[in-house]
Coordinates of C-alpha atoms in Angstrom, one line a residue:
M27 CA 118.5 70.4 101.5
S28 CA 115.5 70.8 99.4
D29 CA 114.5 74.1 98.2
V30 CA 117.4 74.8 96.1
F31 CA 115.9 76.8 92.8
E32 CA 117.7 77.2 89.7
P33 CA 118.4 80.3 88.2
V34 CA 116.1 81.5 85.7
D35 CA 118.8 83.7 84.1
A36 CA 121.0 86.8 85.2
T37 CA 118.4 88.7 86.0
D38 CA 116.1 86.4 88.1
A39 CA 115.0 88.3 91.6
R40 CA 116.2 85.7 93.7
L41 CA 119.7 86.3 92.6
A42 CA 121.9 89.1 95.1
L43 CA 123.2 91.3 92.2
G44 CA 125.7 92.8 94.6
A45 CA 126.2 89.4 96.9
T46 CA 130.5 88.5 97.1
G47 CA 132.0 85.6 98.7
L48 CA 130.4 82.7 99.9
L49 CA 126.6 84.4 99.9
R50 CA 127.0 85.4 96.6
E51 CA 129.0 81.6 95.6
L52 CA 125.6 80.1 97.3
N53 CA 123.0 82.4 95.7
V54 CA 124.5 81.5 92.6
A55 CA 123.8 77.4 93.5
G56 CA 119.9 78.8 94.7
V57 CA 120.8 78.1 97.9
L58 CA 120.0 81.2 98.9
T59 CA 117.6 84.0 98.0
S60 CA 118.0 88.0 97.1
A61 CA 116.2 88.4 100.1
D62 CA 118.5 85.8 102.7
V63 CA 121.5 87.8 101.2
H64 CA 120.3 91.0 101.9
V65 CA 119.3 90.1 105.7
A66 CA 122.5 89.2 106.8
T67 CA 124.1 91.7 104.9
A68 CA 122.0 94.2 106.2
L69 CA 122.8 92.8 109.8
G70 CA 126.1 92.6 109.2
R71 CA 126.6 96.2 108.8
L72 CA 124.7 96.5 111.9
G73 CA 127.1 94.4 114.1
R74 CA 130.2 95.6 111.6
E75 CA 130.7 91.7 111.5
P76 CA 132.9 90.9 108.4
D77 CA 133.2 87.8 108.2
E78 CA 131.4 86.2 105.9
R79 CA 131.4 82.3 107.3
V80 CA 129.1 84.4 110.0
L81 CA 127.1 85.9 107.6
L82 CA 126.7 83.2 105.4
A83 CA 125.4 81.4 108.9
V84 CA 122.9 84.3 109.0
A85 CA 121.5 84.1 105.7
L86 CA 121.1 80.2 106.4
A87 CA 118.7 81.2 109.6
V88 CA 116.7 82.9 107.3
R89 CA 116.3 80.5 105.1
A90 CA 115.9 78.0 107.7
V91 CA 112.3 80.0 108.6
R92 CA 111.1 79.9 105.5
G93 CA 111.4 76.0 105.2
G94 CA 109.4 75.8 109.1
S95 CA 112.7 75.6 111.3
V96 CA 112.9 78.5 114.2
C97 CA 116.8 78.1 113.7
L98 CA 119.4 76.9 112.1
D99 CA 121.8 73.8 113.1
L100 CA 124.8 74.0 111.3
S101 CA 125.8 70.4 111.6
T102 CA 123.3 69.9 109.2
V103 CA 123.3 72.9 106.4
A104 CA 126.4 71.2 104.1
D105 CA 124.3 69.8 101.4
P106 CA 124.7 69.8 98.3
P107 CA 128.4 68.9 99.0
D108 CA 129.8 70.2 96.3
L109 CA 129.8 73.6 97.2
P110 CA 132.3 75.4 99.3
W111 CA 130.9 75.0 102.7
P112 CA 133.1 75.9 105.9
D113 CA 134.8 73.2 108.7
T114 CA 131.9 72.4 110.4
A115 CA 133.9 73.1 114.0
E116 CA 136.1 76.4 112.9
W117 CA 132.2 77.6 112.2
T118 CA 130.8 76.9 114.4
A119 CA 132.7 78.9 116.8
A120 CA 132.6 82.1 114.4
V121 CA 129.6 82.2 115.3
A122 CA 129.4 81.8 118.6
A123 CA 132.1 84.2 119.1
S124 CA 130.8 86.9 116.4
P125 CA 129.6 90.4 117.8
L126 CA 126.3 89.7 116.2
V127 CA 126.0 87.1 119.1
E128 CA 126.6 89.8 121.6
T129 CA 124.8 91.9 120.6
G130 CA 121.9 89.8 120.7
L131 CA 121.0 90.8 117.3
V132 CA 120.8 86.8 116.6
R133 CA 121.3 83.8 119.3
W134 CA 122.6 81.3 119.6
E135 CA 121.8 78.5 122.4
N136 CA 122.4 75.0 122.1
D137 CA 124.1 75.1 118.9
L138 CA 121.6 76.8 117.8
L139 CA 121.7 80.4 115.5
Y140 CA 118.4 82.0 115.9
L141 CA 117.1 85.2 114.8
D142 CA 116.3 87.3 117.9
R143 CA 112.2 87.0 116.9
Y144 CA 112.4 83.8 117.1
H145 CA 114.5 82.7 120.4
E146 CA 112.5 84.9 122.2
Q147 CA 109.2 83.5 121.1
E148 CA 110.5 79.8 121.6
T149 CA 112.1 81.3 125.2
Q150 CA 108.4 82.5 126.2
V151 CA 106.4 79.4 125.0
V152 CA 109.3 77.6 127.8
D153 CA 108.7 80.2 131.1
D154 CA 104.8 80.5 130.0
L155 CA 104.7 76.7 129.7
L156 CA 106.1 75.7 133.1
A157 CA 105.1 79.0 135.1
R158 CA 101.5 77.3 134.1
A159 CA 102.1 73.3 135.4
A160 CA 104.1 74.8 138.6
S161 CA 100.9 75.0 140.2
T162 CA 97.7 73.5 140.4
P163 CA 93.5 74.7 139.7
P164 CA 91.6 74.1 142.8
H165 CA 89.3 71.0 141.6
D166 CA 87.1 68.3 143.5
P167 CA 88.5 64.9 142.2
A168 CA 85.2 62.9 143.8
L169 CA 83.0 65.6 142.0
M170 CA 84.9 64.8 138.7
A171 CA 85.0 61.2 138.9
A172 CA 80.4 61.5 139.7
S173 CA 80.4 63.8 136.4
M174 CA 82.2 60.7 134.4
E175 CA 80.5 58.3 135.4
R176 CA 77.2 60.0 134.7
L177 CA 78.6 61.0 131.4
V178 CA 79.7 57.7 130.0
A179 CA 76.0 56.3 131.6
A180 CA 74.5 58.1 128.4
M181 CA 77.2 57.4 126.4
Q182 CA 77.0 53.6 127.1
R183 CA 73.0 53.7 126.5
A184 CA 73.1 55.7 123.1
R185 CA 75.9 54.0 122.0
P186 CA 76.7 50.0 124.0
G187 CA 79.2 48.0 123.8
T188 CA 81.9 51.4 123.7
T189 CA 84.4 51.7 126.4
Y190 CA 85.7 55.5 127.4
D191 CA 88.5 54.6 129.9
E192 CA 90.6 56.3 127.8
Q193 CA 89.1 59.7 127.9
V194 CA 87.5 59.6 131.4
A195 CA 91.8 58.8 132.7
A196 CA 92.5 62.0 130.4
C197 CA 89.0 63.7 132.1
E198 CA 90.3 63.3 135.4
A199 CA 94.1 64.2 134.6
A200 CA 93.0 67.5 132.8
A201 CA 90.1 69.0 135.2
G202 CA 93.9 69.0 138.3
R203 CA 96.2 71.1 135.5
W204 CA 95.8 74.3 134.0
T205 CA 97.7 73.0 130.4
T206 CA 96.7 69.8 129.1
V207 CA 97.5 68.6 125.7
L208 CA 95.3 65.9 124.5
T209 CA 96.7 64.4 121.3
G210 CA 95.6 60.8 119.7
G211 CA 95.0 59.8 116.0
P212 CA 91.4 60.8 114.2
G213 CA 89.2 58.3 115.6
T214 CA 90.1 58.3 119.4
G215 CA 87.9 60.3 120.5
K216 CA 89.7 63.1 121.3
T217 CA 86.3 65.3 120.5
T218 CA 84.1 62.6 123.5
T219 CA 86.8 64.1 125.9
V220 CA 86.7 67.7 125.3
A221 CA 82.5 67.3 125.5
S222 CA 82.6 65.7 128.3
L223 CA 85.5 67.4 130.1
L224 CA 83.7 70.9 129.1
V225 CA 80.5 69.0 131.1
G226 CA 82.7 67.8 134.2
L227 CA 84.6 71.7 134.2
L228 CA 80.8 73.1 134.6
D229 CA 80.4 70.6 137.6
Q230 CA 83.3 72.2 139.1
H231 CA 81.6 75.5 138.9
A232 CA 78.5 76.6 139.4
G233 CA 78.6 80.1 138.7
G234 CA 79.5 78.8 134.9
L235 CA 82.1 79.1 133.0
R236 CA 82.8 81.6 129.8
I237 CA 84.7 79.0 127.1
A238 CA 86.2 79.2 124.0
L239 CA 86.5 76.8 121.3
A240 CA 88.9 78.0 118.4
A241 CA 91.0 76.7 116.1
P242 CA 93.6 77.2 113.0
T243 CA 91.5 77.2 110.2
G244 CA 87.8 78.6 109.4
K245 CA 87.2 74.4 108.2
A246 CA 88.8 73.0 111.8
A247 CA 86.9 75.4 113.7
A248 CA 83.3 74.6 112.0
R249 CA 84.2 71.2 113.1
L250 CA 85.5 71.4 115.8
Q251 CA 82.0 73.5 117.0
Q252 CA 79.9 70.5 114.4
A253 CA 81.3 67.8 115.9
V254 CA 81.3 68.6 120.1
H255 CA 77.4 69.0 119.6
Q256 CA 77.0 66.3 118.0
E257 CA 79.1 64.3 120.8
A258 CA 76.8 66.5 123.7
E259 CA 73.8 64.2 121.2
A260 CA 74.5 61.1 124.0
F261 CA 74.1 63.3 126.9
D262 CA 70.8 63.3 128.5
Q263 CA 69.1 66.9 128.4
T264 CA 70.4 68.5 130.7
D265 CA 74.0 68.7 129.5
R266 CA 73.4 68.8 126.3
D267 CA 71.5 72.5 126.7
R268 CA 75.2 73.4 128.8
L269 CA 77.1 72.7 125.4
A270 CA 74.5 74.1 123.4
G271 CA 75.9 78.0 123.3
V272 CA 79.3 76.7 122.9
T273 CA 80.4 78.1 119.6
A274 CA 83.9 77.3 117.8
S275 CA 86.2 80.3 115.8
T276 CA 89.6 80.5 114.0
L277 CA 92.5 81.4 116.5
H278 CA 93.3 84.4 114.6
R279 CA 89.0 85.9 115.6
L280 CA 89.5 85.0 118.8
L281 CA 92.7 86.6 119.6
R282 CA 91.1 89.4 117.8
P283 CA 93.4 90.8 115.1
D284 CA 95.8 94.1 115.6
P285 CA 94.8 96.5 112.5
G286 CA 98.7 97.8 112.6
N287 CA 100.2 95.2 113.1
S288 CA 100.4 91.2 111.2
T289 CA 102.3 89.5 113.8
R290 CA 100.0 91.5 117.1
F291 CA 96.5 90.8 118.3
R292 CA 94.3 92.8 120.5
H293 CA 94.2 90.3 123.4
H294 CA 97.4 89.7 124.9
R295 CA 99.3 89.6 128.2
G296 CA 98.0 93.2 128.8
N297 CA 94.9 92.2 127.4
R298 CA 93.9 88.5 128.3
L299 CA 91.4 87.0 127.1
P300 CA 88.1 86.8 129.2
H301 CA 87.5 83.0 129.2
D302 CA 87.6 80.1 131.6
V303 CA 89.0 77.2 129.6
V304 CA 90.4 77.5 126.1
V305 CA 90.1 74.9 123.6
V306 CA 92.1 74.7 121.0
D307 CA 92.2 71.8 118.4
E308 CA 94.8 70.8 115.4
S309 CA 96.5 72.6 118.0
S310 CA 99.1 70.3 115.7
M311 CA 99.5 73.3 113.0
M312 CA 100.1 75.9 115.1
S313 CA 103.0 78.5 114.7
L314 CA 105.4 79.0 117.1
T315 CA 104.4 82.8 116.5
Q316 CA 100.6 81.8 117.0
T317 CA 101.4 79.5 120.0
A318 CA 103.5 82.9 121.2
R319 CA 100.5 84.9 120.9
L320 CA 98.1 82.0 122.3
L321 CA 100.2 81.8 125.5
E322 CA 100.7 85.6 126.2
A323 CA 96.6 86.3 126.1
V324 CA 95.0 82.9 128.4
R325 CA 95.2 84.1 131.8
P326 CA 97.1 82.1 134.4
D327 CA 93.9 80.9 136.2
A328 CA 92.3 80.1 132.7
R329 CA 92.7 75.8 131.3
L330 CA 94.4 75.9 127.9
V331 CA 93.6 72.7 126.2
L332 CA 95.8 71.6 123.6
V333 CA 94.5 68.6 121.3
G334 CA 95.7 67.5 118.4
D335 CA 98.1 64.3 116.6
P336 CA 101.9 65.0 116.7
H337 CA 101.7 62.7 113.7
Q338 CA 100.8 65.2 111.1
L339 CA 101.9 68.3 109.0
S340 CA 103.2 71.0 111.1
S341 CA 102.1 74.9 110.2
V342 CA 103.6 75.9 107.1
E343 CA 104.9 78.7 109.1
A344 CA 107.4 78.2 111.6
G345 CA 108.0 75.4 114.1
A346 CA 106.4 72.5 115.2
V347 CA 105.3 73.0 118.5
L348 CA 103.0 70.2 119.2
S349 CA 105.6 67.1 118.6
D350 CA 108.1 69.9 120.2
V351 CA 105.8 70.1 123.8
V352 CA 105.5 66.4 123.6
R353 CA 108.7 65.2 123.1
G354 CA 110.0 68.2 125.9
F355 CA 107.4 66.8 128.2
A356 CA 108.0 62.9 127.8
G357 CA 109.4 61.4 131.4
R358 CA 108.7 64.9 133.0
A359 CA 106.3 63.8 136.7
D360 CA 104.6 67.8 135.5
S361 CA 103.6 66.7 132.1
P362 CA 100.3 67.8 130.9
V363 CA 100.1 65.4 127.7
A364 CA 97.2 63.1 127.7
E365 CA 97.8 59.9 125.0
L366 CA 93.9 58.7 123.8
R367 CA 95.3 55.4 121.8
T368 CA 92.2 53.3 120.5
T369 CA 91.0 54.6 117.0
H370 CA 87.3 54.1 116.8
R371 CA 86.6 56.7 113.4
F372 CA 87.4 54.4 110.7
G373 CA 87.8 50.6 110.0
E374 CA 90.6 47.9 111.4
H375 CA 91.7 48.7 107.6
I376 CA 92.6 52.5 107.2
G377 CA 93.7 52.0 110.8
A378 CA 96.2 49.5 110.0
L379 CA 97.7 51.7 107.2
A380 CA 97.4 54.5 109.1
E381 CA 99.0 52.7 111.9
C382 CA 101.8 52.0 109.6
L383 CA 102.4 55.1 108.3
R384 CA 103.3 56.5 111.9
T385 CA 105.6 54.0 112.6
G386 CA 107.5 54.2 109.4
D387 CA 106.7 50.4 108.8
A388 CA 106.8 50.6 104.6
D389 CA 106.1 46.9 104.7
G390 CA 103.7 46.8 106.8
A391 CA 102.0 49.3 104.8
M392 CA 102.7 48.1 101.4
A393 CA 100.8 44.5 103.0
V394 CA 97.7 46.9 103.6
L395 CA 97.8 48.7 99.9
T396 CA 97.7 44.8 98.6
A397 CA 95.4 43.3 100.8
G398 CA 93.0 43.8 98.6
H399 CA 90.5 45.7 101.2
E400 CA 87.3 47.8 99.9
A401 CA 88.0 49.7 102.4
V402 CA 92.1 50.5 101.1
E403 CA 92.6 50.8 97.8
W404 CA 96.2 51.0 95.8
V405 CA 96.5 52.4 92.2
D406 CA 99.7 51.6 90.6
E407 CA 99.0 52.5 86.9
A408 CA 101.3 54.8 84.5
D409 CA 97.6 57.0 83.8
P410 CA 95.5 56.9 86.5
A411 CA 93.4 59.2 85.3
P412 CA 89.9 56.9 84.8
R413 CA 90.6 55.8 88.8
I414 CA 90.4 58.7 89.8
R415 CA 87.9 60.4 86.9
S416 CA 84.7 57.1 88.3
T417 CA 85.0 58.6 92.1
A418 CA 85.8 62.6 91.7
L419 CA 82.7 63.4 89.0
A420 CA 80.8 61.3 90.7
S421 CA 81.1 63.5 94.1
A422 CA 81.8 66.7 91.8
L423 CA 77.8 65.8 89.5
A424 CA 76.7 65.9 92.9
V425 CA 77.7 69.1 93.9
R426 CA 76.2 70.2 90.9
D427 CA 73.0 68.8 91.3
A428 CA 72.6 69.9 94.8
A429 CA 73.5 73.5 94.2
Q430 CA 71.6 73.7 90.9
H431 CA 68.6 72.9 92.7
G432 CA 69.3 75.7 95.1
D433 CA 69.8 72.2 98.2
V434 CA 72.4 74.8 100.0
A435 CA 73.0 72.3 102.4
G436 CA 73.0 69.3 100.1
A437 CA 75.8 70.8 98.4
L438 CA 77.6 70.9 101.6
R439 CA 77.2 67.9 102.6
A440 CA 78.2 66.7 99.6
L441 CA 81.6 68.2 99.5
D442 CA 83.0 66.2 102.2
H443 CA 81.5 63.1 99.9
H444 CA 85.2 62.3 98.4
R445 CA 88.5 64.4 98.9
L446 CA 92.0 64.8 95.9
L447 CA 94.3 65.2 97.7
C448 CA 97.0 66.5 95.8
A449 CA 101.3 67.2 97.7
H450 CA 101.7 69.8 95.1
R451 CA 100.0 72.5 93.5
D452 CA 101.4 72.5 90.5
G453 CA 102.5 70.1 87.7
P454 CA 100.9 66.5 86.6
Y455 CA 100.5 66.3 90.3
G456 CA 99.3 68.9 91.7
V457 CA 96.2 70.6 92.8
R458 CA 95.9 73.1 89.5
H459 CA 96.5 70.2 87.2
W460 CA 93.1 68.1 88.7
N461 CA 91.4 71.1 89.0
R462 CA 90.6 71.5 85.2
R463 CA 90.8 68.4 84.7
I464 CA 87.9 67.3 86.8
E465 CA 86.1 70.7 84.8
Q466 CA 86.5 69.4 81.0
W467 CA 85.1 66.0 82.2
L468 CA 82.3 68.2 84.0
T469 CA 81.9 70.4 80.7
A470 CA 82.5 67.2 78.6
E471 CA 79.6 65.3 80.6
T472 CA 77.1 68.2 80.8
G473 CA 77.7 70.8 77.9
D474 CA 78.4 73.3 80.0
P475 CA 81.8 75.3 79.9
L476 CA 82.3 76.7 83.0
F477 CA 83.1 80.1 81.1
E478 CA 82.4 82.0 85.0
R479 CA 83.8 81.9 87.3
A480 CA 81.1 81.5 89.4
Y481 CA 79.7 78.4 87.9
V482 CA 76.4 77.0 89.4
G483 CA 78.3 73.9 91.9
R484 CA 82.0 75.5 91.7
P485 CA 83.4 73.7 95.1
L486 CA 85.2 77.3 96.7
L487 CA 88.5 76.6 99.2
V488 CA 88.8 80.2 100.4
T489 CA 92.9 81.1 101.3
A490 CA 92.6 83.6 102.9
N491 CA 91.4 85.7 106.0
D492 CA 88.7 88.2 105.3
H493 CA 87.4 89.5 108.3
Q494 CA 85.1 91.9 107.2
L495 CA 82.8 89.4 105.5
G496 CA 83.5 87.0 108.1
V497 CA 85.5 84.1 106.1
Y498 CA 89.4 82.8 107.2
N499 CA 91.3 80.8 105.3
G500 CA 90.5 77.1 104.6
D501 CA 86.7 77.7 104.9
S502 CA 84.8 75.8 102.2
G503 CA 82.0 76.4 100.2
V504 CA 80.3 76.4 96.9
V505 CA 77.9 78.9 94.7
V506 CA 74.8 77.7 94.8
A507 CA 71.6 78.5 92.0
T508 CA 68.8 80.9 93.7
A509 CA 66.2 83.0 92.7
A510 CA 68.5 86.3 93.0
G511 CA 71.6 84.9 90.7
P512 CA 74.5 82.7 91.9
R513 CA 75.7 82.5 95.0
A514 CA 78.4 81.8 97.2
V515 CA 77.7 79.5 100.6
I516 CA 80.5 79.3 102.6
A517 CA 80.5 77.1 105.6
A518 CA 82.0 79.8 108.4
S519 CA 82.9 78.0 112.1
D520 CA 79.5 79.6 113.2
G521 CA 76.7 78.7 110.2
P522 CA 76.0 79.4 106.4
R523 CA 77.8 82.9 105.3
D524 CA 75.1 83.3 101.7
L525 CA 78.1 86.0 99.6
A526 CA 78.0 87.5 96.3
P527 CA 80.3 85.7 95.0
S528 CA 82.7 89.5 93.1
R529 CA 83.0 89.7 97.2
L530 CA 85.0 86.7 97.0
G531 CA 88.5 87.9 96.1
D532 CA 90.7 84.9 97.9
V533 CA 89.4 81.8 96.6
E534 CA 90.7 78.8 94.8
T535 CA 88.7 76.2 93.0
M536 CA 88.4 72.9 95.4
H537 CA 88.0 70.0 93.1
A538 CA 91.4 69.3 94.4
M539 CA 92.8 70.4 97.4
T540 CA 96.6 70.3 99.1
I541 CA 97.1 67.7 101.5
H542 CA 98.1 70.8 103.8
K543 CA 94.8 72.8 103.1
S544 CA 93.2 69.8 103.7
Q545 CA 94.2 69.5 107.0
G546 CA 91.0 70.3 109.8
S547 CA 88.7 68.3 107.0
Q548 CA 87.2 65.1 106.7
A549 CA 85.6 63.4 103.4
D550 CA 83.9 60.0 103.3
V551 CA 85.8 59.2 100.4
V552 CA 90.0 60.4 100.5
T553 CA 92.0 60.5 97.4
V554 CA 96.3 60.7 97.6
L555 CA 97.7 61.2 94.5
L556 CA 101.1 60.7 95.1
P557 CA 104.0 62.4 92.8
D558 CA 107.0 60.9 92.1
E559 CA 109.5 59.1 94.5
D560 CA 112.0 61.7 93.9
S561 CA 109.9 64.5 94.8
R562 CA 111.1 66.7 98.0
L563 CA 107.8 66.9 99.2
L564 CA 107.1 63.7 100.1
S565 CA 107.1 62.6 103.7
R566 CA 105.4 60.7 106.3
E567 CA 103.6 63.5 107.9
L568 CA 101.7 64.0 104.7
F569 CA 101.0 60.8 103.5
Y570 CA 100.1 60.3 107.5
T571 CA 97.8 63.2 107.3
A572 CA 96.6 62.7 104.2
V573 CA 95.4 59.2 104.0
T574 CA 93.2 60.4 107.9
R575 CA 91.2 62.7 106.2
A576 CA 88.9 59.4 105.2
R577 CA 86.1 58.3 107.3
T578 CA 85.6 54.8 105.2
R579 CA 87.5 54.4 102.3
V580 CA 90.8 55.6 101.0
R581 CA 92.4 55.4 97.5
V582 CA 96.3 55.8 96.7
V583 CA 97.4 56.4 93.7
G584 CA 101.5 56.2 93.1
S585 CA 104.1 53.6 92.8
E586 CA 105.5 51.6 95.6
A587 CA 108.7 53.8 95.1
A588 CA 106.7 56.8 96.4
V589 CA 105.0 55.1 99.4
R590 CA 108.5 54.3 100.2
A591 CA 110.3 57.0 99.4
A592 CA 107.3 58.8 101.4
I593 CA 107.4 56.5 104.5
G594 CA 111.0 56.8 104.8
R595 CA 110.9 60.7 104.6
R596 CA 110.9 63.1 108.0
V597 CA 110.0 66.2 108.0
Q598 CA 113.3 67.8 109.8
R599 CA 112.2 71.0 111.4
A600 CA 115.0 73.1 114.2
S601 CA 114.1 73.7 116.5
G602 CA 115.1 73.8 121.2
L603 CA 111.9 73.8 121.7
A604 CA 111.4 70.4 123.1
V605 CA 115.3 70.7 124.7
R606 CA 115.1 73.1 126.7
L607 CA 111.7 71.6 127.7
A608 CA 113.2 68.3 128.7
E609 CA 116.6 70.1 130.2
A610 CA 114.4 72.7 132.9
P611 CA 114.0 72.2 136.3

């Protein structure tokens, strides 16, 4: 069991001072926090449940949500093993018979324990997906085939020798579905498919379509909009013009937040989105709550296209919806999943490493890392700082140089040359440590002490949504010199935003960033800093996500033990979504 903490002292806020019995023992052991205990005891009072085994299960269900699961599997929680865990069979029977379940305060289904909110959301997602799969939209297959033939001919003129069979098959299948789940690794042509599908659907609807592009973060939304327009450059002028006005936004902004409710939006089942087609990129980052809110907001007669890579990290919130949906629909006749397999983005060596990570082939990954390919570098040294410095400092200096000359476009381009990606935020392998190291290198190189918070060339990462400013969690930017003084330029989804640095409250320095925050972005060169093999954050999904951010070159910094530990460890999130979809009639 991960996330076990060590209390600092008797006044540690994570300790529930009034806890007794099992709740107290597991709280003192660092398994449960005070919040877990208080929620469980409050529900116990409401439901008149005195059984401490049931209250322990409820507290663990609260904890499970914090760890990314939407429910609790009692058979998997007896860790650390030296604690007084109840007998699993007796524990399960006690929970199933609890008045908390009978009154609906918690839910028990398929031997999984849910907090009511997440059971309701999971049930809604299953019902909405199955309802959308039960009917097909009107479309003309012959016209769609003709559209694809025209688009492929144009793309092959622009890129001779490239084939598009997978993309065409995905578009033709999507034309006949209300919901499409388009999956594939980086560079498999997902954006090409999206651009082609949009033109094909416009051909189907002579009166035009209202199209929305969205992504969970601002950076991913900006990339989606840019990528769709870049793909359209290969089309004929008429088709390019039809996509010219299509813009992307964050999913949060698309649904329009409700100021009075942090988990609700202005678009919902009673006030649907007006769009005829909604495309959501990087959907592996969507939580269960976000997915439920999206499905209830999309009209039943509107097409929904979820695009993503199910092998990447899931949402930082509860749920692993994309991978659950892919597994749940596997083998079903009404499956909305279209998978792209052939990689086009990066060279064969990064692709080979990514495939080894995806399939869990540690020996194969080590073979790629040790083969000496220019595109894949492995650094296993006691002090990797000199190797990291050579790339990170050069990139930071390029950003600074462009920013000092007021070259906004050049500074933003330079930001995407190199990414230093860390698993942790703190400690010797963490983002904060390496941000400070790179700033020290900058000071040594330039003589600038970088005392100012808004120093010219500071790379910025927005960490919270600010609807008034129009910047969102995940947006990136840089402080640029202007005649009026330093300005923060943020690459938002609808174009650069020029702001006074003092107006940005929730920003971090981005010389280094966490792998979680890197989702939805790309860089020419990526340095992946792996922590020690005993880090609880190491996982195959984390490693895969980091490596696949690279366009041309990736450097892995870490020991062989860390590489093998990451590949051998999967992120396990308890959920009933896949089983419900698989077993539904």
